[in-house]
Amino acid sequence: MTDCIFCKIINREIPSYTVYEDDDVYAFLDITQTTKGHTLVIPKKHVTDIFEYDEEIASLLFSKVPKISRGLEKSFPEMKGLNLINNNKELAYQSVFHSHIHLIPRYSEKDDFSITFSNNGDKYSTEDMVAMAKLIEETITND
Ligand code: 5GP
Ligand code: ZN
């Protein structure tokens, strides 16, 4: 895609710090370095977000994530954890519309990344949960 910053990075029209590359996947350092080693993993084929993946692109991309994660862990022995983040659409904080997985190494509770999950479990009854799971399951099955 001509107007896409990550396609330009893949094509070397814009420089980047390469971490891993093969025929289908490119990984490079995120310019913001939220924590040391913050890496983006992207499919070489332009897909906007997770909703556009087919199974082939998904397996090509996600199958490389453990290898790159281990590369980070071995490179930075002080690393104590890793968050994988994938933002989809603007509301969910996506700012570059070529799909990417953030690999964010974690070093301490006070490093520069945090995420909170609220617990809203008490707002849904067992019946609500059964109905919600059934709706999603049937939608997937009929897709
Ligand atoms: P999003 O907000 O879409 O999940 O993440 C986009 C990421 O792309 C941001 O973390 C941002 O720092 C990174 N980014 C944007 N432009 C560039 C660039 O030109 N080079 C690199 N290496 N990272 C970029
Ligand atoms: Zn692109």
PDB file of C-alpha atoms and ligand atoms in Angstrom:
ATOM      1  CA  MET A   1       0.000   0.000   0.000  1.00  0.00           C
ATOM      2  CA  THR A   2       1.673   3.212  -1.163  1.00  0.00           C
ATOM      3  CA  ASP A   3       0.587   5.503   1.639  1.00  0.00           C
ATOM      4  CA  CYS A   4       1.340   3.186   4.537  1.00  0.00           C
ATOM      5  CA  ILE A   5       4.266   3.993   6.817  1.00  0.00           C
ATOM      6  CA  PHE A   6       4.866   0.334   7.724  1.00  0.00           C
ATOM      7  CA  CYS A   7       4.800  -0.769   4.052  1.00  0.00           C
ATOM      8  CA  LYS A   8       7.426   1.924   3.472  1.00  0.00           C
ATOM      9  CA  ILE A   9       9.476   0.527   6.354  1.00  0.00           C
ATOM     10  CA  ILE A  10       9.240  -2.994   4.864  1.00  0.00           C
ATOM     11  CA  ASN A  11      10.351  -1.604   1.469  1.00  0.00           C
ATOM     12  CA  ARG A  12      13.234   0.330   3.079  1.00  0.00           C
ATOM     13  CA  GLU A  13      11.791   3.656   1.923  1.00  0.00           C
ATOM     14  CA  ILE A  14      11.851   4.624   5.612  1.00  0.00           C
ATOM     15  CA  PRO A  15      14.695   3.386   7.838  1.00  0.00           C
ATOM     16  CA  SER A  16      14.071   1.147  10.823  1.00  0.00           C
ATOM     17  CA  TYR A  17      15.998  -1.031  13.286  1.00  0.00           C
ATOM     18  CA  THR A  18      15.470  -4.599  12.055  1.00  0.00           C
ATOM     19  CA  VAL A  19      15.079  -7.312  14.673  1.00  0.00           C
ATOM     20  CA  TYR A  20      13.885 -10.196  12.475  1.00  0.00           C
ATOM     21  CA  GLU A  21      12.891 -10.705   8.852  1.00  0.00           C
ATOM     22  CA  ASP A  22      11.725 -13.530   6.624  1.00  0.00           C
ATOM     23  CA  ASP A  23       9.640 -13.732   3.432  1.00  0.00           C
ATOM     24  CA  ASP A  24       6.390 -12.970   5.230  1.00  0.00           C
ATOM     25  CA  VAL A  25       7.177 -11.212   8.492  1.00  0.00           C
ATOM     26  CA  TYR A  26       9.153  -8.158   9.541  1.00  0.00           C
ATOM     27  CA  ALA A  27      10.022  -7.155  13.113  1.00  0.00           C
ATOM     28  CA  PHE A  28      11.640  -3.875  14.126  1.00  0.00           C
ATOM     29  CA  LEU A  29      12.149  -1.648  17.142  1.00  0.00           C
ATOM     30  CA  ASP A  30       9.238   0.640  17.955  1.00  0.00           C
ATOM     31  CA  ILE A  31      10.467   4.212  17.776  1.00  0.00           C
ATOM     32  CA  THR A  32       8.948   5.063  21.170  1.00  0.00           C
ATOM     33  CA  GLN A  33      10.742   2.263  23.123  1.00  0.00           C
ATOM     34  CA  THR A  34       8.040   2.219  25.811  1.00  0.00           C
ATOM     35  CA  THR A  35      10.364  -0.209  27.530  1.00  0.00           C
ATOM     36  CA  LYS A  36      13.815  -1.300  26.342  1.00  0.00           C
ATOM     37  CA  GLY A  37      13.481  -3.618  23.345  1.00  0.00           C
ATOM     38  CA  HIS A  38       9.849  -2.657  22.525  1.00  0.00           C
ATOM     39  CA  THR A  39       9.374  -4.399  19.167  1.00  0.00           C
ATOM     40  CA  LEU A  40       6.687  -4.417  16.486  1.00  0.00           C
ATOM     41  CA  VAL A  41       5.969  -7.582  14.481  1.00  0.00           C
ATOM     42  CA  ILE A  42       4.102  -7.056  11.217  1.00  0.00           C
ATOM     43  CA  PRO A  43       2.957  -9.127   8.250  1.00  0.00           C
ATOM     44  CA  LYS A  44       4.648  -8.048   5.018  1.00  0.00           C
ATOM     45  CA  LYS A  45       1.300  -8.207   3.295  1.00  0.00           C
ATOM     46  CA  HIS A  46      -0.669  -5.070   4.143  1.00  0.00           C
ATOM     47  CA  VAL A  47      -3.624  -5.863   6.363  1.00  0.00           C
ATOM     48  CA  THR A  48      -5.309  -3.044   8.254  1.00  0.00           C
ATOM     49  CA  ASP A  49      -6.248  -4.871  11.439  1.00  0.00           C
ATOM     50  CA  ILE A  50      -7.041  -8.286  12.903  1.00  0.00           C
ATOM     51  CA  PHE A  51     -10.427  -8.357  11.168  1.00  0.00           C
ATOM     52  CA  GLU A  52      -8.679  -8.498   7.769  1.00  0.00           C
ATOM     53  CA  TYR A  53      -6.410 -11.495   8.423  1.00  0.00           C
ATOM     54  CA  ASP A  54      -6.942 -14.774   6.669  1.00  0.00           C
ATOM     55  CA  GLU A  55      -5.680 -17.969   8.301  1.00  0.00           C
ATOM     56  CA  GLU A  56      -2.485 -18.025   6.251  1.00  0.00           C
ATOM     57  CA  ILE A  57      -1.362 -14.519   7.218  1.00  0.00           C
ATOM     58  CA  ALA A  58      -2.337 -15.201  10.833  1.00  0.00           C
ATOM     59  CA  SER A  59      -0.323 -18.402  11.041  1.00  0.00           C
ATOM     60  CA  LEU A  60       2.679 -16.888   9.261  1.00  0.00           C
ATOM     61  CA  LEU A  61       2.720 -13.923  11.636  1.00  0.00           C
ATOM     62  CA  PHE A  62       1.765 -15.474  14.965  1.00  0.00           C
ATOM     63  CA  SER A  63       3.995 -18.507  14.477  1.00  0.00           C
ATOM     64  CA  LYS A  64       7.025 -16.188  14.588  1.00  0.00           C
ATOM     65  CA  VAL A  65       6.024 -14.345  17.762  1.00  0.00           C
ATOM     66  CA  PRO A  66       7.424 -16.954  20.225  1.00  0.00           C
ATOM     67  CA  LYS A  67      10.797 -17.000  18.424  1.00  0.00           C
ATOM     68  CA  ILE A  68      11.082 -13.206  18.523  1.00  0.00           C
ATOM     69  CA  SER A  69       9.904 -13.168  22.152  1.00  0.00           C
ATOM     70  CA  ARG A  70      12.633 -15.641  23.101  1.00  0.00           C
ATOM     71  CA  GLY A  71      15.127 -13.456  21.228  1.00  0.00           C
ATOM     72  CA  LEU A  72      14.156 -10.541  23.455  1.00  0.00           C
ATOM     73  CA  GLU A  73      14.327 -12.653  26.606  1.00  0.00           C
ATOM     74  CA  LYS A  74      17.809 -13.938  25.760  1.00  0.00           C
ATOM     75  CA  SER A  75      19.039 -10.497  24.701  1.00  0.00           C
ATOM     76  CA  PHE A  76      17.896  -8.867  27.941  1.00  0.00           C
ATOM     77  CA  PRO A  77      18.381 -11.353  30.811  1.00  0.00           C
ATOM     78  CA  GLU A  78      17.065  -8.725  33.236  1.00  0.00           C
ATOM     79  CA  MET A  79      13.677  -9.002  31.493  1.00  0.00           C
ATOM     80  CA  LYS A  80      11.027 -10.397  33.859  1.00  0.00           C
ATOM     81  CA  GLY A  81       7.988 -10.551  31.585  1.00  0.00           C
ATOM     82  CA  LEU A  82       6.531  -9.621  28.217  1.00  0.00           C
ATOM     83  CA  ASN A  83       3.203  -8.086  27.179  1.00  0.00           C
ATOM     84  CA  LEU A  84       1.821  -8.765  23.703  1.00  0.00           C
ATOM     85  CA  ILE A  85      -0.508  -5.987  22.606  1.00  0.00           C
ATOM     86  CA  ASN A  86      -2.482  -5.728  19.374  1.00  0.00           C
ATOM     87  CA  ASN A  87      -4.616  -2.614  18.954  1.00  0.00           C
ATOM     88  CA  ASN A  88      -7.456  -2.704  16.440  1.00  0.00           C
ATOM     89  CA  LYS A  89      -9.185   0.465  15.266  1.00  0.00           C
ATOM     90  CA  GLU A  90      -8.868   3.965  16.615  1.00  0.00           C
ATOM     91  CA  LEU A  91     -11.058   3.481  19.685  1.00  0.00           C
ATOM     92  CA  ALA A  92      -8.739   0.677  20.747  1.00  0.00           C
ATOM     93  CA  TYR A  93      -5.648   2.919  20.378  1.00  0.00           C
ATOM     94  CA  GLN A  94      -4.580   1.822  16.900  1.00  0.00           C
ATOM     95  CA  SER A  95      -2.663   4.705  15.290  1.00  0.00           C
ATOM     96  CA  VAL A  96      -0.910   2.947  12.392  1.00  0.00           C
ATOM     97  CA  PHE A  97      -3.333   1.092  10.156  1.00  0.00           C
ATOM     98  CA  HIS A  98      -1.029  -1.722   9.078  1.00  0.00           C
ATOM     99  CA  SER A  99      -1.664  -4.431  11.634  1.00  0.00           C
ATOM    100  CA  HIS A 100       1.102  -5.017  14.168  1.00  0.00           C
ATOM    101  CA  ILE A 101       1.810  -6.864  17.387  1.00  0.00           C
ATOM    102  CA  HIS A 102       3.619  -4.933  20.115  1.00  0.00           C
ATOM    103  CA  LEU A 103       6.147  -6.985  22.096  1.00  0.00           C
ATOM    104  CA  ILE A 104       6.762  -5.003  25.268  1.00  0.00           C
ATOM    105  CA  PRO A 105       9.467  -6.398  27.547  1.00  0.00           C
ATOM    106  CA  ARG A 106       8.790  -5.894  31.263  1.00  0.00           C
ATOM    107  CA  TYR A 107      11.510  -5.202  33.781  1.00  0.00           C
ATOM    108  CA  SER A 108       9.704  -4.097  36.938  1.00  0.00           C
ATOM    109  CA  GLU A 109       6.308  -2.997  38.234  1.00  0.00           C
ATOM    110  CA  LYS A 110       7.522   0.555  37.810  1.00  0.00           C
ATOM    111  CA  ASP A 111       8.724   0.373  34.223  1.00  0.00           C
ATOM    112  CA  ASP A 112       6.940   2.591  31.717  1.00  0.00           C
ATOM    113  CA  PHE A 113       4.122   0.223  30.736  1.00  0.00           C
ATOM    114  CA  SER A 114       0.928  -0.562  32.597  1.00  0.00           C
ATOM    115  CA  ILE A 115      -2.425  -2.080  31.816  1.00  0.00           C
ATOM    116  CA  THR A 116      -5.494  -2.533  34.003  1.00  0.00           C
ATOM    117  CA  PHE A 117      -8.327  -5.011  33.656  1.00  0.00           C
ATOM    118  CA  SER A 118     -11.465  -3.971  35.509  1.00  0.00           C
ATOM    119  CA  ASN A 119     -13.479  -6.796  37.026  1.00  0.00           C
ATOM    120  CA  ASN A 120     -17.073  -6.402  35.832  1.00  0.00           C
ATOM    121  CA  GLY A 121     -17.941 -10.039  36.375  1.00  0.00           C
ATOM    122  CA  ASP A 122     -20.682  -9.172  38.880  1.00  0.00           C
ATOM    123  CA  LYS A 123     -22.609  -7.231  36.201  1.00  0.00           C
ATOM    124  CA  TYR A 124     -23.389 -10.421  34.248  1.00  0.00           C
ATOM    125  CA  SER A 125     -25.547 -13.267  35.474  1.00  0.00           C
ATOM    126  CA  THR A 126     -24.852 -16.891  34.593  1.00  0.00           C
ATOM    127  CA  GLU A 127     -27.714 -16.624  32.063  1.00  0.00           C
ATOM    128  CA  ASP A 128     -26.099 -13.513  30.528  1.00  0.00           C
ATOM    129  CA  MET A 129     -22.778 -15.331  30.190  1.00  0.00           C
ATOM    130  CA  VAL A 130     -24.424 -18.430  28.661  1.00  0.00           C
ATOM    131  CA  ALA A 131     -26.351 -16.259  26.159  1.00  0.00           C
ATOM    132  CA  MET A 132     -23.266 -14.211  25.266  1.00  0.00           C
ATOM    133  CA  ALA A 133     -21.074 -17.273  24.708  1.00  0.00           C
ATOM    134  CA  LYS A 134     -23.824 -18.929  22.639  1.00  0.00           C
ATOM    135  CA  LEU A 135     -24.238 -15.831  20.449  1.00  0.00           C
ATOM    136  CA  ILE A 136     -20.506 -15.608  19.757  1.00  0.00           C
ATOM    137  CA  GLU A 137     -20.089 -19.346  19.236  1.00  0.00           C
ATOM    138  CA  GLU A 138     -22.985 -19.518  16.755  1.00  0.00           C
ATOM    139  CA  THR A 139     -21.732 -16.426  14.922  1.00  0.00           C
ATOM    140  CA  ILE A 140     -18.289 -18.003  14.505  1.00  0.00           C
ATOM    141  CA  THR A 141     -19.771 -21.345  13.430  1.00  0.00           C
ATOM    142  CA  ASN A 142     -22.035 -19.743  10.811  1.00  0.00           C
ATOM    143  CA  ASP A 143     -19.383 -17.384   9.435  1.00  0.00           C
TER     144      ASP A 143
HETATM  145  P1  5GP B   1      -0.535   1.540  17.573  1.00  0.00           P
HETATM  146  O1  5GP B   1      -0.823   2.784  18.363  1.00  0.00           O
HETATM  147  O2  5GP B   1      -1.113   1.624  16.185  1.00  0.00           O
HETATM  148  O3  5GP B   1      -0.878   0.277  18.274  1.00  0.00           O
HETATM  149  O4  5GP B   1       1.046   1.491  17.451  1.00  0.00           O
HETATM  150  C1  5GP B   1       1.764   2.128  16.458  1.00  0.00           C
HETATM  151  C2  5GP B   1       3.200   2.144  16.885  1.00  0.00           C
HETATM  152  O5  5GP B   1       3.991   2.470  15.759  1.00  0.00           O
HETATM  153  C3  5GP B   1       3.504   3.189  17.968  1.00  0.00           C
HETATM  154  O6  5GP B   1       3.985   2.527  19.137  1.00  0.00           O
HETATM  155  C4  5GP B   1       4.568   4.071  17.324  1.00  0.00           C
HETATM  156  O7  5GP B   1       5.594   4.411  18.215  1.00  0.00           O
HETATM  157  C5  5GP B   1       5.101   3.209  16.202  1.00  0.00           C
HETATM  158  N1  5GP B   1       5.584   3.961  15.070  1.00  0.00           N
HETATM  159  C6  5GP B   1       4.913   4.924  14.382  1.00  0.00           C
HETATM  160  N2  5GP B   1       5.680   5.387  13.388  1.00  0.00           N
HETATM  161  C7  5GP B   1       6.859   4.706  13.440  1.00  0.00           C
HETATM  162  C8  5GP B   1       8.034   4.757  12.650  1.00  0.00           C
HETATM  163  O8  5GP B   1       8.182   5.522  11.699  1.00  0.00           O
HETATM  164  N3  5GP B   1       9.025   3.895  13.000  1.00  0.00           N
HETATM  165  C9  5GP B   1       8.911   3.039  14.045  1.00  0.00           C
HETATM  166  N4  5GP B   1       9.950   2.232  14.305  1.00  0.00           N
HETATM  167  N5  5GP B   1       7.816   2.965  14.805  1.00  0.00           N
HETATM  168  C10 5GP B   1       6.789   3.799  14.506  1.00  0.00           C
HETATM  169 ZN    ZN B   2       1.037  -1.289   5.027  1.00  0.00          ZN
END
